[in-house]
XYZ file of C-alpha atoms in Angstrom:
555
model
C 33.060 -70.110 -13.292
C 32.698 -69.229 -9.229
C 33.777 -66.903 -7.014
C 35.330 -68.150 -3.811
C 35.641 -66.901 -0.176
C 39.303 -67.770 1.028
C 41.279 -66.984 4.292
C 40.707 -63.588 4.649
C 36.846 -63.559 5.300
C 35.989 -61.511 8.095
C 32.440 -62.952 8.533
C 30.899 -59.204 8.724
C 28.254 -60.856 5.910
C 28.308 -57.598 3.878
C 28.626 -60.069 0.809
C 25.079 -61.700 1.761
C 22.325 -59.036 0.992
C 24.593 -58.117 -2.548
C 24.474 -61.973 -3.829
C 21.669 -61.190 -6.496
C 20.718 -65.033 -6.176
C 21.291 -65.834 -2.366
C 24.007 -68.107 -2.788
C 26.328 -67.119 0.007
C 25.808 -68.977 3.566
C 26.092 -69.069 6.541
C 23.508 -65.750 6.698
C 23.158 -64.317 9.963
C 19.949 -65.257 10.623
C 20.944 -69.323 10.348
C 21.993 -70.960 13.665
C 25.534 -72.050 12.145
C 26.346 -68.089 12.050
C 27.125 -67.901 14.858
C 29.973 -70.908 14.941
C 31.525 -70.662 11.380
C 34.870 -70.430 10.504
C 34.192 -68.465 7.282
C 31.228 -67.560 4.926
C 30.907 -69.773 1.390
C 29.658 -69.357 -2.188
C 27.743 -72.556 -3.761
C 29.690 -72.522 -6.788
C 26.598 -74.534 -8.619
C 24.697 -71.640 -8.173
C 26.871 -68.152 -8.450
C 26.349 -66.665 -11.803
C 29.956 -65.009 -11.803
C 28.357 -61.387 -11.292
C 30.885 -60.574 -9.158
C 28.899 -58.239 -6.322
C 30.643 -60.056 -3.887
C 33.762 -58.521 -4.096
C 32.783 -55.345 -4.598
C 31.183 -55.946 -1.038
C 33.781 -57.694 0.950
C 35.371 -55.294 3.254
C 38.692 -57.310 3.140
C 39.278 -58.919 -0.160
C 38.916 -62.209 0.602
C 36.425 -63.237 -2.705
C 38.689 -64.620 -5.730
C 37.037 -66.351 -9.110
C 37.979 -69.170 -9.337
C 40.276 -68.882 -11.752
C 42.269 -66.417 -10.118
C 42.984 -68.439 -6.957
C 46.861 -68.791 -6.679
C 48.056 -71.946 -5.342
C 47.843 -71.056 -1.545
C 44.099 -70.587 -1.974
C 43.179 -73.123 -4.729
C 42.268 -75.380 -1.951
C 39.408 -72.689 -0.858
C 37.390 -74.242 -4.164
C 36.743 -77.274 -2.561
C 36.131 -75.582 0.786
C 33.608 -73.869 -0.464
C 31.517 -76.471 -2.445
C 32.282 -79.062 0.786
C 30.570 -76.499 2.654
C 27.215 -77.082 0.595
C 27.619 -80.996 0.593
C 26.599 -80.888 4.145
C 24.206 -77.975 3.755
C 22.443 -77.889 0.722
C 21.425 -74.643 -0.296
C 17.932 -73.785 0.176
C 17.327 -69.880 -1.364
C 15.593 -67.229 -0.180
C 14.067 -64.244 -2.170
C 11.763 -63.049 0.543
C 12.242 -59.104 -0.069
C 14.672 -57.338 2.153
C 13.105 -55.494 4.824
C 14.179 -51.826 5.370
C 14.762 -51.379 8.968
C 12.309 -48.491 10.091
C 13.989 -45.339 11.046
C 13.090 -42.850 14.309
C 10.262 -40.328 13.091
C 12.208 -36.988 12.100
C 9.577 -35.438 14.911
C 12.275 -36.313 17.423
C 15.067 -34.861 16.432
C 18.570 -35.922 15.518
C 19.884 -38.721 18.191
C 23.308 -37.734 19.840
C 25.346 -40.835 20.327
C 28.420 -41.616 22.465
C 30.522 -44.583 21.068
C 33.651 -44.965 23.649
C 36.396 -47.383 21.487
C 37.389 -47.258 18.258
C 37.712 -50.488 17.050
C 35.884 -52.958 15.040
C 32.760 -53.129 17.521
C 32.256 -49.563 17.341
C 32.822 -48.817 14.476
C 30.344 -51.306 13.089
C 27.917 -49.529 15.356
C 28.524 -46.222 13.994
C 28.017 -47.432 11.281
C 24.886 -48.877 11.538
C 23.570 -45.432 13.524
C 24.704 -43.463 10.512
C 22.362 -45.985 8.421
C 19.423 -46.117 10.412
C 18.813 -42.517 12.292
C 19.226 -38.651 11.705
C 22.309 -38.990 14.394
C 25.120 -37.168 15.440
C 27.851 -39.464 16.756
C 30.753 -38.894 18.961
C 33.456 -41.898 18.913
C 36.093 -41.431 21.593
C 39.389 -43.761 22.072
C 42.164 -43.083 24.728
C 44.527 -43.759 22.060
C 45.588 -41.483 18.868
C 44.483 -43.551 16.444
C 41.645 -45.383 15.468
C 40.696 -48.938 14.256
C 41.588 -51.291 17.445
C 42.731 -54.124 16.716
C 42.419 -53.610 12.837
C 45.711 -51.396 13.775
C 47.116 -53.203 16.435
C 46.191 -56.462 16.795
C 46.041 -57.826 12.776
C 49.281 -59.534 12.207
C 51.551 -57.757 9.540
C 51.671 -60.242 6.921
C 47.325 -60.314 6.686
C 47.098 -56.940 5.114
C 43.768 -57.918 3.142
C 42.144 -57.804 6.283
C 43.157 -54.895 7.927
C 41.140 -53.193 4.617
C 38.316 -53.234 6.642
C 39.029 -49.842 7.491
C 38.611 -48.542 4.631
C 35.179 -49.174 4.656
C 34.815 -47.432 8.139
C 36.635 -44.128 6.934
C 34.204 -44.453 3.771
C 31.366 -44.593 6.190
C 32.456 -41.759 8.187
C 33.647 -39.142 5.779
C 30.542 -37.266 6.950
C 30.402 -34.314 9.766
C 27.759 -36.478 11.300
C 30.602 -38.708 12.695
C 33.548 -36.598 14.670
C 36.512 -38.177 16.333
C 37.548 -37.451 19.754
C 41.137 -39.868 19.863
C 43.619 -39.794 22.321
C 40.516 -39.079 25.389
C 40.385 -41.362 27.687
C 36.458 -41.839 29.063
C 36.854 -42.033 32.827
C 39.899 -39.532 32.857
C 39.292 -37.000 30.627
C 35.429 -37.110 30.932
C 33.055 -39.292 33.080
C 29.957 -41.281 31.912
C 27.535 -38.531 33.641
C 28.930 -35.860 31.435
C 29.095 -38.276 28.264
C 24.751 -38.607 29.365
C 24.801 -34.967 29.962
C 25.984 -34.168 26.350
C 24.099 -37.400 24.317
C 20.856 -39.600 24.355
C 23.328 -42.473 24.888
C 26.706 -43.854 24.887
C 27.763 -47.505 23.933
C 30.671 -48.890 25.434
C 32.657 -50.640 22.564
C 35.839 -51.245 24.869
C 37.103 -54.454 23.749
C 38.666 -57.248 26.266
C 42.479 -55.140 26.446
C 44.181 -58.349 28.913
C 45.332 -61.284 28.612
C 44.091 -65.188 30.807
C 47.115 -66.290 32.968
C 48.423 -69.395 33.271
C 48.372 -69.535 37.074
C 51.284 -71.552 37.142
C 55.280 -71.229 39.297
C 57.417 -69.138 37.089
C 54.863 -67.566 35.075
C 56.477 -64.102 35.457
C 59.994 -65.095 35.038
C 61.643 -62.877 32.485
C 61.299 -64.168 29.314
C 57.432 -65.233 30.312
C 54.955 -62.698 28.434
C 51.738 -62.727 27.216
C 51.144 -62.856 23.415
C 48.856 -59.741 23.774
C 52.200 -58.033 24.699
C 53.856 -59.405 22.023
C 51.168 -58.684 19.238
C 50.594 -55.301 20.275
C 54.527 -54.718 20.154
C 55.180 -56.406 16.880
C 51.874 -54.071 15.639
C 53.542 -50.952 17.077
C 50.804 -50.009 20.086
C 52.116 -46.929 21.810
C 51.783 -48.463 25.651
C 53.655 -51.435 24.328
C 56.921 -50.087 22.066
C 59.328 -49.403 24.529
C 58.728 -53.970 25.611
C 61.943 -55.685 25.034
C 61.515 -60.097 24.509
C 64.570 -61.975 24.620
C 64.951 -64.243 20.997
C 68.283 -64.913 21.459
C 67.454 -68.393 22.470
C 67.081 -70.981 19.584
C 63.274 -72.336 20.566
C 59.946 -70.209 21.911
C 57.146 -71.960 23.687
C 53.513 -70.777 23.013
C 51.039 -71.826 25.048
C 47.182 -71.667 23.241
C 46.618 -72.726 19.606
C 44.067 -70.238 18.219
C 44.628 -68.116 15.678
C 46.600 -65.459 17.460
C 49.192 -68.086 18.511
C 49.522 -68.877 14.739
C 49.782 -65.194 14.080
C 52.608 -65.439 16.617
C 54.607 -68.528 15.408
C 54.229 -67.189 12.161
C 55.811 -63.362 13.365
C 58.770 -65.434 15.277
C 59.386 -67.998 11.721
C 59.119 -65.839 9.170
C 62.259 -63.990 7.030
C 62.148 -60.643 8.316
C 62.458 -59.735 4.418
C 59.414 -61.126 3.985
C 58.018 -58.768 7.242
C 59.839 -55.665 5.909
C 56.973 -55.689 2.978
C 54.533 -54.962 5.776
C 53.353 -52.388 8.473
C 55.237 -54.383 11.063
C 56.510 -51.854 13.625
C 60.552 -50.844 13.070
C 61.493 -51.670 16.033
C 60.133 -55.722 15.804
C 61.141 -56.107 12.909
C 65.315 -54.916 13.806
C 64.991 -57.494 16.920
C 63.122 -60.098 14.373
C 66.215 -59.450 11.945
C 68.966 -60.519 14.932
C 66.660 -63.339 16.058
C 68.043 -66.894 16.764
C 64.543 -68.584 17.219
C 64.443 -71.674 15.169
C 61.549 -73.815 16.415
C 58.142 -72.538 17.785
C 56.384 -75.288 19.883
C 53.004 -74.694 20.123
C 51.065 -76.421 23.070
C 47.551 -77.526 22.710
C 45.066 -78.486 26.281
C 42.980 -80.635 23.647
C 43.015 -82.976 20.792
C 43.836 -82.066 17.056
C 40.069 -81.982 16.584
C 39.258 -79.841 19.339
C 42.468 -77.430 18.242
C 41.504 -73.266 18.394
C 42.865 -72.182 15.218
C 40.718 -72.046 12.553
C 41.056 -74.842 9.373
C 42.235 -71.836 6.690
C 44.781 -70.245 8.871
C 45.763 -74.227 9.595
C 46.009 -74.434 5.875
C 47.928 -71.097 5.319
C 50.980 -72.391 7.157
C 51.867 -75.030 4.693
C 52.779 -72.410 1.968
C 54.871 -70.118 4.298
C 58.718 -69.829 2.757
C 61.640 -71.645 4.642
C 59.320 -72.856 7.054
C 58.311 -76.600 8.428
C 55.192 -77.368 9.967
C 55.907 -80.730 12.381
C 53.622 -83.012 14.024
C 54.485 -86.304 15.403
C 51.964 -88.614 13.976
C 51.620 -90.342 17.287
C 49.389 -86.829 18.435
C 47.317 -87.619 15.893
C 45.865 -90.682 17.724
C 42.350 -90.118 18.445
C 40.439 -91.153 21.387
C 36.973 -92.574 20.812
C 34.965 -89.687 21.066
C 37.296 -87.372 19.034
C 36.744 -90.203 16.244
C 33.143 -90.391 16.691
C 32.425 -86.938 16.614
C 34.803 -87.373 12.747
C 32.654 -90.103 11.468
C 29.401 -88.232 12.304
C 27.654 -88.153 8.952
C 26.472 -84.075 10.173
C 29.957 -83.316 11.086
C 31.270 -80.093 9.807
C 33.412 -80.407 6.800
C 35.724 -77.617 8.605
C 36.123 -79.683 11.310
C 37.020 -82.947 8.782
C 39.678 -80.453 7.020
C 41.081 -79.302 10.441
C 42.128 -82.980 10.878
C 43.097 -83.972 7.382
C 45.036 -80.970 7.552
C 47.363 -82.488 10.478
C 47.630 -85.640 8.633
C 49.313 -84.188 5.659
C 51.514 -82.084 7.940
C 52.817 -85.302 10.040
C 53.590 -87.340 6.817
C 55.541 -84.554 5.117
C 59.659 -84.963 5.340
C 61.011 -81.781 7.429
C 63.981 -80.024 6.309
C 66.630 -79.836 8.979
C 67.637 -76.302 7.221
C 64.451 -75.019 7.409
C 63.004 -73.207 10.509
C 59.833 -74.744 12.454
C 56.776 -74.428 13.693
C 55.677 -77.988 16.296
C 52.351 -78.743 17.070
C 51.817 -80.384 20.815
C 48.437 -81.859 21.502
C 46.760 -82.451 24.673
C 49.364 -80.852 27.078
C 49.442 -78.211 29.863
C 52.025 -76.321 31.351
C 52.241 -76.824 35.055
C 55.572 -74.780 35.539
C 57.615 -72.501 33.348
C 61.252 -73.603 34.580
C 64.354 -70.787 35.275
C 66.883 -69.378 38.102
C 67.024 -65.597 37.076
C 64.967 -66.192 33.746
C 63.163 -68.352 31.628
C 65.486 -71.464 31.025
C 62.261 -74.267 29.438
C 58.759 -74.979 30.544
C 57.564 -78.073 32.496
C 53.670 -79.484 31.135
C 51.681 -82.196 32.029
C 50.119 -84.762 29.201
C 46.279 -84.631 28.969
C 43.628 -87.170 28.068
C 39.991 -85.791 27.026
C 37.000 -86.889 28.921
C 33.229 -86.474 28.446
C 31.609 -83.877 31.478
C 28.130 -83.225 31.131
C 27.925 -83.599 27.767
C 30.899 -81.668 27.393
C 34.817 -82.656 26.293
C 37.490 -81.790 28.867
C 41.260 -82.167 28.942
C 42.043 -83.820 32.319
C 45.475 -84.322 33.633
C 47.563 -87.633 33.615
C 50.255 -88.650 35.813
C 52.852 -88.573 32.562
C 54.917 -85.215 32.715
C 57.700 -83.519 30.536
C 59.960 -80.627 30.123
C 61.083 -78.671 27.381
C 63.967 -75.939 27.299
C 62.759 -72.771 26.388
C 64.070 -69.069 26.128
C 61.091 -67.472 25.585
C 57.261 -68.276 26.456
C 54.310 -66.763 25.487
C 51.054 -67.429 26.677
C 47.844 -67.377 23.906
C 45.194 -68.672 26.347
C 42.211 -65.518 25.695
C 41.433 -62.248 26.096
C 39.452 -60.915 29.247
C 37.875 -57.882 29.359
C 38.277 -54.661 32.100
C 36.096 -52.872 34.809
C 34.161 -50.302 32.687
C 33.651 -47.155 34.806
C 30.865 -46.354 36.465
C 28.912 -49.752 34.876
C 28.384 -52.830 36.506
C 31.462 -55.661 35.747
C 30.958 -59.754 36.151
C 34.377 -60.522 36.992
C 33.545 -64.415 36.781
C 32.790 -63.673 32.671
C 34.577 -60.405 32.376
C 32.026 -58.557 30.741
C 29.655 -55.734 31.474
C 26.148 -57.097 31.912
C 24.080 -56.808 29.432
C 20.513 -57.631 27.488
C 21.024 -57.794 23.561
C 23.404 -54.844 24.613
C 21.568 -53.229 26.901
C 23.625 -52.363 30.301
C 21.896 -53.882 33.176
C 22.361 -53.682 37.044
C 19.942 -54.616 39.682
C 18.010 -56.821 37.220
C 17.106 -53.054 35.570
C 18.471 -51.320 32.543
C 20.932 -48.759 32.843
C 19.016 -45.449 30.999
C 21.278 -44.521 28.194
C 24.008 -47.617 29.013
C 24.965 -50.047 25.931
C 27.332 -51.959 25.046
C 28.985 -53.998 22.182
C 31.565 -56.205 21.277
C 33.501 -58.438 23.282
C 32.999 -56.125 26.798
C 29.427 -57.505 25.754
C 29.333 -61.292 24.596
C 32.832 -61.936 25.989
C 36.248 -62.460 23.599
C 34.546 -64.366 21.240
C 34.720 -64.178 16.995
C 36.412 -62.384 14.383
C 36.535 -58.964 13.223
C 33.085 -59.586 11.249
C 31.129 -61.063 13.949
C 30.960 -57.615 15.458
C 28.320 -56.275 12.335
C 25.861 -58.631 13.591
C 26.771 -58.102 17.571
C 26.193 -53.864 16.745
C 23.349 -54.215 14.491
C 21.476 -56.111 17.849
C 22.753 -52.918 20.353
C 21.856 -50.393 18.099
C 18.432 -51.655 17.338
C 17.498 -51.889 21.206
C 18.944 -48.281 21.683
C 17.179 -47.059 18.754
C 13.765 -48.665 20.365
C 14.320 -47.151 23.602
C 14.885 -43.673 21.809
C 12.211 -44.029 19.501
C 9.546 -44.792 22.643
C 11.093 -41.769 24.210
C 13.159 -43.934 26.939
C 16.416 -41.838 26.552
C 16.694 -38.560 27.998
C 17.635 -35.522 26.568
C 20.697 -34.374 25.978
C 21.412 -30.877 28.352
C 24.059 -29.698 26.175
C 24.868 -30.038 22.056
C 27.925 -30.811 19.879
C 29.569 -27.035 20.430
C 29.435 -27.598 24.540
C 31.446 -30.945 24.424
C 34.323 -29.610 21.979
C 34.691 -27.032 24.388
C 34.452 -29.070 27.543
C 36.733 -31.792 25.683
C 39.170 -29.110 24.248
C 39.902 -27.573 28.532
C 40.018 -31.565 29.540
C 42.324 -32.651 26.966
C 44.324 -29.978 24.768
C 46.092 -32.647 22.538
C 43.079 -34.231 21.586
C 42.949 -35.928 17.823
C 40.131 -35.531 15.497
C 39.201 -35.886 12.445
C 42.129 -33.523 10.632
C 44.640 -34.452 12.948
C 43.996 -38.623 12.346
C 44.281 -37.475 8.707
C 47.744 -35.724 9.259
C 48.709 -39.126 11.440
C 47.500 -41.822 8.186
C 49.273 -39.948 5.687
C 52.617 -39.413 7.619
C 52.640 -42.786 8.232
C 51.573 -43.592 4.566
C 53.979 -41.529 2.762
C 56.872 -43.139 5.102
C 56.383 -46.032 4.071
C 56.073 -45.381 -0.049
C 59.824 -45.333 -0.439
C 60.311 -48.889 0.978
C 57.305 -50.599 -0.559
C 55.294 -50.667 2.503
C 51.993 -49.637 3.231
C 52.682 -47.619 6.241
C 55.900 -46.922 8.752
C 53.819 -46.775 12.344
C 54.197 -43.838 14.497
C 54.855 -45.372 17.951
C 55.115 -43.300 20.341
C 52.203 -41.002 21.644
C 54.962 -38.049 20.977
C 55.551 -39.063 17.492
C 51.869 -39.492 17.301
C 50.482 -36.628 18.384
C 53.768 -34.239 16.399
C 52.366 -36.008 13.336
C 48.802 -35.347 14.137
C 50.040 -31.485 14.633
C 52.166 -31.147 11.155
């Protein structure tokens, strides 16, 4: 018997250094880290120990013979994996990381966000240094987009924070929530009070379409909609029209899945989860039938990942349609297939599409379409969003590259509702340098640079760092690489001194911003919104409002 990774995995690679006989790959230090879907167990060589799962921050390792049928598949996933890269074992010994001498005192650290970037960098200083670290967010709550940007119905991985408030049970970590850097306090004064601050900010908007009628009403972008589905406090008070029978979503990665799946699914089904009140009231007098999801590329080239591809074949009362004439590959889309080195994801990703185009729908069921190689060039309406206008595609080869370009064949589609998934684009950090052409802050390995210099005491991490790019996970390995350059440039006495301690920024932070949250008041906030939700079998019943918040964070 094996143990399997399945849909959940966050690729964070906590499993890796716990696998007693190194059977667990992609490891961060192999190239194809970097571009995998998911992490795998060889299942000819897992002894059935089981330190996996004790490791995995979302629950996403199964034996084998616990797999229910929606995961099953994940067996073969797995051992495909290893087909195409044989596993080659390393026992080198693990090398503990060397730690600041004690000689220089404890490092103060600023972390600004509170979401999966920084909190894997917290982490990691709490690990690695004598440390005192101070992790602001301008909302009341922490967690990101573990809170607000997970869809409902994947509560496995929003466990992830339940590692974090493991790691941070300590004094050494406080919470300063609902302090906005910038506002309440300014970078000097964050330098004036620590060695350092990292900027863990996240990309907060959303790509536009750039295209007549994009800001009809009725036109939004699925940011807005997943952050008022998740119950975000700027985002609660949003209203989207379903009254119409089809929505159009524009993007195919994963959060457009999350999306289709949010519109598609029995709101009995959502009532089991954290999904905020409010969506799920306007979800239960929804007429949306059909969710059209439009593609730029091929099937191959398709953003969503292979396992939440798979996922949507089990959902209840639901179809998954695609016309089998946009499975028709063009020559290099079939090459790149028949490459002997091709990735088996990749192959599944495909096969996957097959078996959805040769299934039967059920005109009583609701459904999700899949549109390849189109682009919107107009979303169509008088006073509102009445369909969307798009433009069929064919891929070409640019400098070594595969690009959708436009054809002269058009179409149109009525819609009530469209929702653009197209990326995430980070924000102007203040007082830092911005590249508005990337959206990020520049950086080295996550040190802030302007002027071709380094910005003393300026990090960052995340996707304000490498751009909007990965899954929860990838930000262990992203952290790990800014906190070992900040912990170099501290340790060769880089950084300067902090001019005040720990007691001078409560009080400076407690004139700024009377109704900040810490620690006691997050606590107050989790198990209000815990113990709301016991009598209806949910998890949690959101707070979401910043005056429901904040009362809670008071009681």
């Amino acid at each position: 018997m094996a143990y399997v990774i399945t849909q959940r995995c966050c690729n964070d690679a906590s499993c890796v250094p716990e696998c007693p006989v190194d059977c667990i790959r992609p490891t961060p230090e192999q190239p194809e880290f970097a571009t995998t879907e998911q992490l795998y167990i060889d299942p000819d060589t897992c002894i059935d120990c089981g330190a996996c799962v004790d490791a995995c921050p979302v629950e996403a390792i199964f034996s084998e013979d616990d797999l229910t049928a929606s995961l099953a598949r994940f067996r073969d996933i797995n051992a495909d994996y290893f087909q195409r890269h044989p596993l080659e074992s390393n026992f080198d010994p693990l090398v503990t990381p060397a730690r600041p001498p004690k000689e220089l005192g404890t490092l103060r650290v600023a972390i600004v966000g509170a979401g999966p970037a920084a909190c894997y960098a917290a982490e990691e200083l709490l690990r690695r240094a004598d440390v005192e670290v101070e992790m602001f967010d301008r909302l009341p709550t922490p967690w990101g987009l573990v809170r607000a940007g997970v869809a409902p119905d994947h509560p496995g991985t929003k466990t992830v924070s339940g590692m974090f408030e493991s790691a941070f049970r300590r004094d050494a970590l406080q919470y300063h929530l609902n302090v906005e850097v910038g506002s309440h306090i300014s970078h000097d004064e964050l330098l004036a009070h620590h060695h350092a601050v990292i900027y863990a900010v996240g990309a907060s908007t959303d790509r536009k379409l750039n295209v007549p009628g994009e800001d009809l009403p009725g036109s939004h972008s699925a940011t807005e909609f997943v952050a008022w589905y998740n119950g975000h406090p700027d985002y609660a008070d949003r209203t989207f029209d379903l009254s119409g029978e089809r929505a159009v979503i524009v993007g195919n990665g994963n959060v457009a899945l999350d999306v289709a799946r949010v519109l598609t699914l029995d709101p009995d089904e959502l009532a089991k989860t954290d999904i905020a009140d409010h969506a799920l009231d306007a979800l239960r007098n929804s007429n949306i039938r059909e969710v059209v999801v439009l593609g730029r590329r091929g099937p191959v080239q398709a953003a969503y990942t292979s396992s939440e591809f798979l996922a949507l074949g089990y959902l209840k009362g639901i179809d998954v349609i695609i016309d089998p004439a946009e499975l028709e590959l063009d020559p290099g889309s079939r090459a790149l297939l028949d490459d002997p080195d091709v990735e088996p994801s990749l192959q599944l990703k495909y096969a996957l599409a097959q078996e959805y185009a040769a299934k039967t729908p059920d005109p009583a069921r609701k459904r999700i379409v899949f549109r390849y190689l189109t682009s919107p060039s107009a979303v169509t309406g008088t006073d509102r969003v009445e369909g969307v206008e798009f433009v069929h595609n064919e891929l070409v080869s640019e400098n070594g590259r595969v690009t959708a370009r436009a054809t002269d064949r058009t179409e149109s589609l009525p819609a009530s509702l469209v929702l653009r998934s197209i990326g995430y684009r980070g924000e102007p950090v203040a007082d830092l340098p911005f590249d508005e052409a990337s959206g990020v802050v520049p950086n080295e390995h996550g040190r802030v640079v302007v002027d071709s210099a380094h910005l003393p005491g300026a990090y960052v991490s995340g996707w304000i760092k490498r751009g909007p790019r990965g899954v929860i996970g990838s930000n262990r390995v992203d952290s790990q690489e800014t906190v070992e350059q900040l912990l170099d440039d501290f340790t060769s006495g880089k950084l300067a001194a902090p001019q005040a301690d720990r007691g001078a920024l409560k009080a400076l932070l407690a004139q700024r911003q009377p109704d900040l949250v810490d620690r006691e008041g997050w606590k107050a906030i989790d198990t209000a919104e815990k113990s709301a939700g016991k009598s209806g079998g949910r998890p949690r019943v959101k707070f979401t409002t910043r005056e429901d918040l904040l009362k809670a964070a008071r009681g």
